[in-house]
Tab-separated table of C-alpha atoms in Angstrom:
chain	number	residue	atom	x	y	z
A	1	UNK	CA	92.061	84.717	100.691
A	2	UNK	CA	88.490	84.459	98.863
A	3	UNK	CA	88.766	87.337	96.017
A	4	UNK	CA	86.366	90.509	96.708
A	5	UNK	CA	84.071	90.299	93.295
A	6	UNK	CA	81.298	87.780	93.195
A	7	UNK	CA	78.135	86.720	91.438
A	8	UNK	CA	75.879	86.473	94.062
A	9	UNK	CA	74.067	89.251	94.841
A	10	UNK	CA	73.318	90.364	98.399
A	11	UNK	CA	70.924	93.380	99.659
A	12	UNK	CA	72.210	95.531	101.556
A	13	UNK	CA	70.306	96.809	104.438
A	14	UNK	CA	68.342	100.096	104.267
A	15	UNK	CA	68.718	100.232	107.917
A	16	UNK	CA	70.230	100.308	111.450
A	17	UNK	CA	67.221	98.569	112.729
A	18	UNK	CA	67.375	95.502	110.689
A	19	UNK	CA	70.996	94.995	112.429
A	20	UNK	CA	71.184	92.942	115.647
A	21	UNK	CA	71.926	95.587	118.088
A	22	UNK	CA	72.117	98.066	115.364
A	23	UNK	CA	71.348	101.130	117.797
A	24	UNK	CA	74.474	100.319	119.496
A	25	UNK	CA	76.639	99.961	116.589
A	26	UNK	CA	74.708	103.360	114.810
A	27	UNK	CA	75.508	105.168	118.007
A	28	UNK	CA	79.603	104.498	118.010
A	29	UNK	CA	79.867	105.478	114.546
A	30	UNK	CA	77.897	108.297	115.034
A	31	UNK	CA	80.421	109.552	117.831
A	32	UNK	CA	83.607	108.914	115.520
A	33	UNK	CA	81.879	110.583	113.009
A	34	UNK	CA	80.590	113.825	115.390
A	35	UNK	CA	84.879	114.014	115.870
A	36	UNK	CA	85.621	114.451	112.011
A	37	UNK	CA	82.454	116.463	110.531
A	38	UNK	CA	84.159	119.650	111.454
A	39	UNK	CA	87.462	118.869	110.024
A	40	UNK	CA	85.866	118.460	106.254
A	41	UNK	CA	85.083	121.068	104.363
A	42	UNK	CA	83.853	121.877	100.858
A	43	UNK	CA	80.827	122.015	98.780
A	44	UNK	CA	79.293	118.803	98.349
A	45	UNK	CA	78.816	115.448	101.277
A	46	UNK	CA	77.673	111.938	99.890
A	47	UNK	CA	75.988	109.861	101.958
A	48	UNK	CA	75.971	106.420	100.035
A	49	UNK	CA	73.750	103.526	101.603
A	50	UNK	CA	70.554	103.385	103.834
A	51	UNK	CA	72.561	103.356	107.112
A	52	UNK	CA	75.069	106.374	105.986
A	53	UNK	CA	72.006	108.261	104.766
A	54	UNK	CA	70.545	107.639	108.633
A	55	UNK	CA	74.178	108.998	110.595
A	56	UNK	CA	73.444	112.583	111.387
A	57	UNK	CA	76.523	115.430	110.078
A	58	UNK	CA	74.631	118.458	111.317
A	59	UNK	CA	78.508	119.438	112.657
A	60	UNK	CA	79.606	118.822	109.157
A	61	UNK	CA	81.176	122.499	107.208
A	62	UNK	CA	80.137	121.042	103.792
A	63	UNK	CA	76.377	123.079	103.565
A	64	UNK	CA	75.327	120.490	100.703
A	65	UNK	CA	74.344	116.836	101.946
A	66	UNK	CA	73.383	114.067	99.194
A	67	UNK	CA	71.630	110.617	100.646
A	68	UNK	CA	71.929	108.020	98.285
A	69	UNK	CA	69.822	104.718	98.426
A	70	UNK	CA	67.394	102.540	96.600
A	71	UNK	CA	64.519	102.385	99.669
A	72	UNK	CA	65.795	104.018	102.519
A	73	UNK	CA	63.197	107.267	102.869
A	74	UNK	CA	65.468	110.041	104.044
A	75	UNK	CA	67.581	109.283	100.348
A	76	UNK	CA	67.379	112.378	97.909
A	77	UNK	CA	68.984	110.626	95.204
A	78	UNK	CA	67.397	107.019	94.002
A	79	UNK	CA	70.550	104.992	92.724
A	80	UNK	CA	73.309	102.600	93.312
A	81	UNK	CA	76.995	102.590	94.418
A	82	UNK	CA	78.133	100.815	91.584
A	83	UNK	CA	76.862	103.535	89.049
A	84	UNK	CA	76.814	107.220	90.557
A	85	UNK	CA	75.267	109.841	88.878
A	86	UNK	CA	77.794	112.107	89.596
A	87	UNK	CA	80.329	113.846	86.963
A	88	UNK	CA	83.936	113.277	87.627
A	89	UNK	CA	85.227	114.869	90.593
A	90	UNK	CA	82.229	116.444	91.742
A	91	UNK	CA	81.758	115.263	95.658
A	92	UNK	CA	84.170	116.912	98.272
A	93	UNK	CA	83.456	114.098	100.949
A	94	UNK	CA	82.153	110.462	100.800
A	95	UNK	CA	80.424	108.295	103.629
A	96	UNK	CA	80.461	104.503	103.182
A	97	UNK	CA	78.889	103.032	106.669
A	98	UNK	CA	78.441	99.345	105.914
A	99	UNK	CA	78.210	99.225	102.460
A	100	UNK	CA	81.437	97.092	101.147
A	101	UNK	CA	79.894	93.937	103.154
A	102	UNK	CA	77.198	93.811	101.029
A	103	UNK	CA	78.628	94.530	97.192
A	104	UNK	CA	78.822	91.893	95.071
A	105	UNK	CA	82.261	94.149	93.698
A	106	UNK	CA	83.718	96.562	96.248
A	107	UNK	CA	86.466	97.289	94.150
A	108	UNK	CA	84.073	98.945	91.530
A	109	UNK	CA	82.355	100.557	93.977
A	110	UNK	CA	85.532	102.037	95.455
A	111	UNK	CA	86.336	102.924	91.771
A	112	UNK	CA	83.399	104.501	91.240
A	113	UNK	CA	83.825	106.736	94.531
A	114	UNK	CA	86.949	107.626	93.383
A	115	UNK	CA	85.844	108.913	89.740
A	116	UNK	CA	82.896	111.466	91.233
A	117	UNK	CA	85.868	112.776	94.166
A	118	UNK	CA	87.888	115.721	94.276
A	119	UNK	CA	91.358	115.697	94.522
A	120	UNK	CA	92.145	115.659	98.080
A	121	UNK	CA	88.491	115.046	99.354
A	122	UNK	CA	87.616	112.548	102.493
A	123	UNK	CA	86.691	109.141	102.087
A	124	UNK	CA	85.091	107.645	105.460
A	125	UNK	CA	84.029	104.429	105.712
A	126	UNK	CA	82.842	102.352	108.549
A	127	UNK	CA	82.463	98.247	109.259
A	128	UNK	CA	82.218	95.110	111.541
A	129	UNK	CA	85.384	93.625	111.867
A	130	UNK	CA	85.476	90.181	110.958
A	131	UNK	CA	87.769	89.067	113.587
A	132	UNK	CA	86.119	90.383	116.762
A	133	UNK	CA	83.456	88.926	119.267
A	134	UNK	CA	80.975	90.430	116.835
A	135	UNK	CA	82.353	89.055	113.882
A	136	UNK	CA	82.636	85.180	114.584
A	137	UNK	CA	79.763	84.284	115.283
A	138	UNK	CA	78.789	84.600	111.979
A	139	UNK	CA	79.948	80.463	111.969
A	140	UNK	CA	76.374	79.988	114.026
A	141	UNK	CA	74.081	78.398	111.572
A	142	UNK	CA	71.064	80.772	113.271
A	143	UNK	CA	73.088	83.991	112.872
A	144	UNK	CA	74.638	83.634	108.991
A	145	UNK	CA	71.216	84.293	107.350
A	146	UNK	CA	70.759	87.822	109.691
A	147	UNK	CA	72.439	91.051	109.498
A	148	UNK	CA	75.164	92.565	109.203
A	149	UNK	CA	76.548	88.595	109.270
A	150	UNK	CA	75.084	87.528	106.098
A	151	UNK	CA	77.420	90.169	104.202
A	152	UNK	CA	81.125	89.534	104.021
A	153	UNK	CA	83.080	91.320	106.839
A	154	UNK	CA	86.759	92.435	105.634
A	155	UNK	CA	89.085	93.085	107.572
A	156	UNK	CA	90.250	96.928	108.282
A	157	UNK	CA	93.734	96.208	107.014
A	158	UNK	CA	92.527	94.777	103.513
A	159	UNK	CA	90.191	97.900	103.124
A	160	UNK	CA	93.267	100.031	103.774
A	161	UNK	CA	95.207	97.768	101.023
A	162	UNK	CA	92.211	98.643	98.636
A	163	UNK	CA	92.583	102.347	99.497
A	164	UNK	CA	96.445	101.875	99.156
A	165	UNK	CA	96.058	100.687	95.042
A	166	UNK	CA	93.895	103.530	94.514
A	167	UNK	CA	96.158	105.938	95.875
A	168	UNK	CA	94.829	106.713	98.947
A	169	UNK	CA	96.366	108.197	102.128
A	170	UNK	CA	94.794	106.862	105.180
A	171	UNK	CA	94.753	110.076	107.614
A	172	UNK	CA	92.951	107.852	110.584
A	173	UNK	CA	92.053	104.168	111.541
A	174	UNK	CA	90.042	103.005	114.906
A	175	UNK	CA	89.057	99.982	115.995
A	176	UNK	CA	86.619	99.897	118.874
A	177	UNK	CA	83.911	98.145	120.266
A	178	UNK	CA	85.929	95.409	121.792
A	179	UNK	CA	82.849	93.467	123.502
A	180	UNK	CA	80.143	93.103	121.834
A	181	UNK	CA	76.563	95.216	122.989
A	182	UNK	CA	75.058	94.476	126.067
A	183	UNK	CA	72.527	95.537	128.989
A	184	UNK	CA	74.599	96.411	131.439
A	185	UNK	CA	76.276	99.762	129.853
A	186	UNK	CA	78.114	100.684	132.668
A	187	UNK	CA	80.296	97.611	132.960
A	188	UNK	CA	80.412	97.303	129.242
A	189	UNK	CA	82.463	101.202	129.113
A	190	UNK	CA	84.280	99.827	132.113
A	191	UNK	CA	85.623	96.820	130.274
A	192	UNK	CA	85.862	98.644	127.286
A	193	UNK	CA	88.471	101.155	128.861
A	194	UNK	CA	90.114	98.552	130.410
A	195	UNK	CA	90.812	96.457	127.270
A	196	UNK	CA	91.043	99.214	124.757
A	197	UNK	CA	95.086	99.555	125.597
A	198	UNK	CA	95.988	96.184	124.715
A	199	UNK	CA	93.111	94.344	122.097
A	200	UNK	CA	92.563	97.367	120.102
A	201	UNK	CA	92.789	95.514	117.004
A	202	UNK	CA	90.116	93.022	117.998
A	203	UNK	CA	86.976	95.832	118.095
A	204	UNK	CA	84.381	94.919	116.637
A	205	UNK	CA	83.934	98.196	114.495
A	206	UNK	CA	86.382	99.969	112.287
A	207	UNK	CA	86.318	103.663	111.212
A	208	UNK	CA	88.108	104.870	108.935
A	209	UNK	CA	89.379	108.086	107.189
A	210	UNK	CA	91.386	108.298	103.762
A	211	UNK	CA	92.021	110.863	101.606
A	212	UNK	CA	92.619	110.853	97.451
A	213	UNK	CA	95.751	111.893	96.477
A	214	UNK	CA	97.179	112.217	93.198
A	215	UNK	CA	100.608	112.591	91.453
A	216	UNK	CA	100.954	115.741	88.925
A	217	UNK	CA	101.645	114.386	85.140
A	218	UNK	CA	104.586	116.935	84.818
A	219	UNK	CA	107.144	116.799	87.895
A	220	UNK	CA	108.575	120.047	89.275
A	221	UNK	CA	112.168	120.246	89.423
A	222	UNK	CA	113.816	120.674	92.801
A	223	UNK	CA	115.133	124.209	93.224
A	224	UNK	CA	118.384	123.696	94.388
A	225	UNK	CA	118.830	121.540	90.987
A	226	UNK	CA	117.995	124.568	89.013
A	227	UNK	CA	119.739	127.438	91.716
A	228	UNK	CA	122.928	124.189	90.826
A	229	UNK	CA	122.498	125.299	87.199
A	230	UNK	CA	122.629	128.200	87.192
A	231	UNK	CA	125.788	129.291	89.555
A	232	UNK	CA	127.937	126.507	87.144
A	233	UNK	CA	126.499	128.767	83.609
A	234	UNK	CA	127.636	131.810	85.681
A	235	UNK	CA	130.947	130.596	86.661
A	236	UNK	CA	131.584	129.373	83.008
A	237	UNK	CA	130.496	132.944	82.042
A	238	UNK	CA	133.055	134.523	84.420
A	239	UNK	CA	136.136	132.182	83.085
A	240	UNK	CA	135.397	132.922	79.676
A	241	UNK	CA	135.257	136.744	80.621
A	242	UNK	CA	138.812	136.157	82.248
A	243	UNK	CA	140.263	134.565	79.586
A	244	UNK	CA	138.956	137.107	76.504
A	245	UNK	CA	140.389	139.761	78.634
A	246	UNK	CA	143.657	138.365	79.756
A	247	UNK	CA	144.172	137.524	75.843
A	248	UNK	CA	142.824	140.669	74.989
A	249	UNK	CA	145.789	142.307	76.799
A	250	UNK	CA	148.395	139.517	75.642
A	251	UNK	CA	148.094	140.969	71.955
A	252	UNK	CA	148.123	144.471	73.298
A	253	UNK	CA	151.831	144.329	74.425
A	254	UNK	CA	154.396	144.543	71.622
């Protein structure tokens, strides 16, 4: 397995339109998305990249929306993943669509998320899957220089390992898009349905939704450990009771 961090640098793209069939893939995630908006709440929603800052969350509880991007116009912020200028635990809910393809560290970027996130927020992030239709033709000589194939695709399941180290819960995982985009959309949902069942894992999209979670520093003691405690101190209590009285008596008698 090639390790995550590298030198090169690689630019991310700003967005859906400088993917091959990037409508189609904007449209699915868009729909998965649509399904969890409602389900997050809070303050604060961080769009990070050019395509997250184009996915719509008008459904979304969280009244305060934050697009992040170096060019993409709709941004309201102007920086980069790898340095958020964000104080600690500040964002309720995170949106990464595409974005760990194209860092040159996506553990320091998922590090970074996790520094400006509240206990218990949303992480949702979205990619290609690199073993799919979609994914392997990225071995074409024409297709390795284009997007999203120039990035590096990971695989849902080392994503979730990332998530995993940095004490994450995973709360939902799809994989769709089995067949890649074509013309004919009404034989491409038929074949879709049809295959969904059994190569599920092969889509060529993932989406998926994680949530922090964190330990407390000072454990609580069960109750029934304490409730334990106490009955024993009260039953010592009692026999000593007993035996000052019965001794008590004992000298009484002549």
């Amino acid at each position: 397995m090639k390790p995550a961090r590298i030198s090169k640098h690689i630019q991310a793209p700003s967005s859906w339109q400088a993917l091959s069939n990037g409508q189609w893939a904007s449209e699915l995630l868009q729909a998965r998305l649509d399904e969890w908006c409602p389900k997050i709440f809070g303050y604060h929603f961080l769009k990070i990249g050019g395509l997250s800052c184009e996915l719509a969350s008008m459904h979304c509880n969280v009244p305060h929306h934050i697009h992040l991007d170096m060019t993409n116009p709709h941004r309201n912020v102007t920086a980069t993943p790898e340095a958020l200028p964000f104080i600690e635990k500040s964002i309720d809910a995170v949106l990464i669509a595409n974005q760990l393809e194209y860092s040159a560290d996506p553990h320091g970027m998922l590090r970074e998320i996790d520094r400006v996130l509240v206990d218990d927020g949303y992480l949702l992030i979205g990619g290609f899957n690199p073993f799919s239709l979609y994914g392997i033709t990225s071995v074409l000589p024409w297709k390795r220089k284009k997007y999203p194939w120039c990035g590096r695709l990971f695989t849902p399941y080392r994503v979730k390992d990332w998530l995993g180290v940095l004490n994450y819960e995973v709360v939902h995982h799809e994989s769709f898009a089995i067949l890649p985009a074509t013309k004919h959309e009404v034989c491409w949902a038929w074949a879709e349905n049809a295959l969904v069942d059994y190569f599920s894992s092969l889509g060529c999209m993932y989406f998926i939704v994680a949530r922090k979670r964190t330990v407390p520093l000072k454990p609580v003691k069960p109750g029934w450990l304490l409730r334990r405690r106490l009955t024993t101190a009260g039953a010592n209590l009692s026999q000593m009771g007993k035996g000052a009285h019965s001794k008590t008596r004992s000298q009484d008698k002549p």
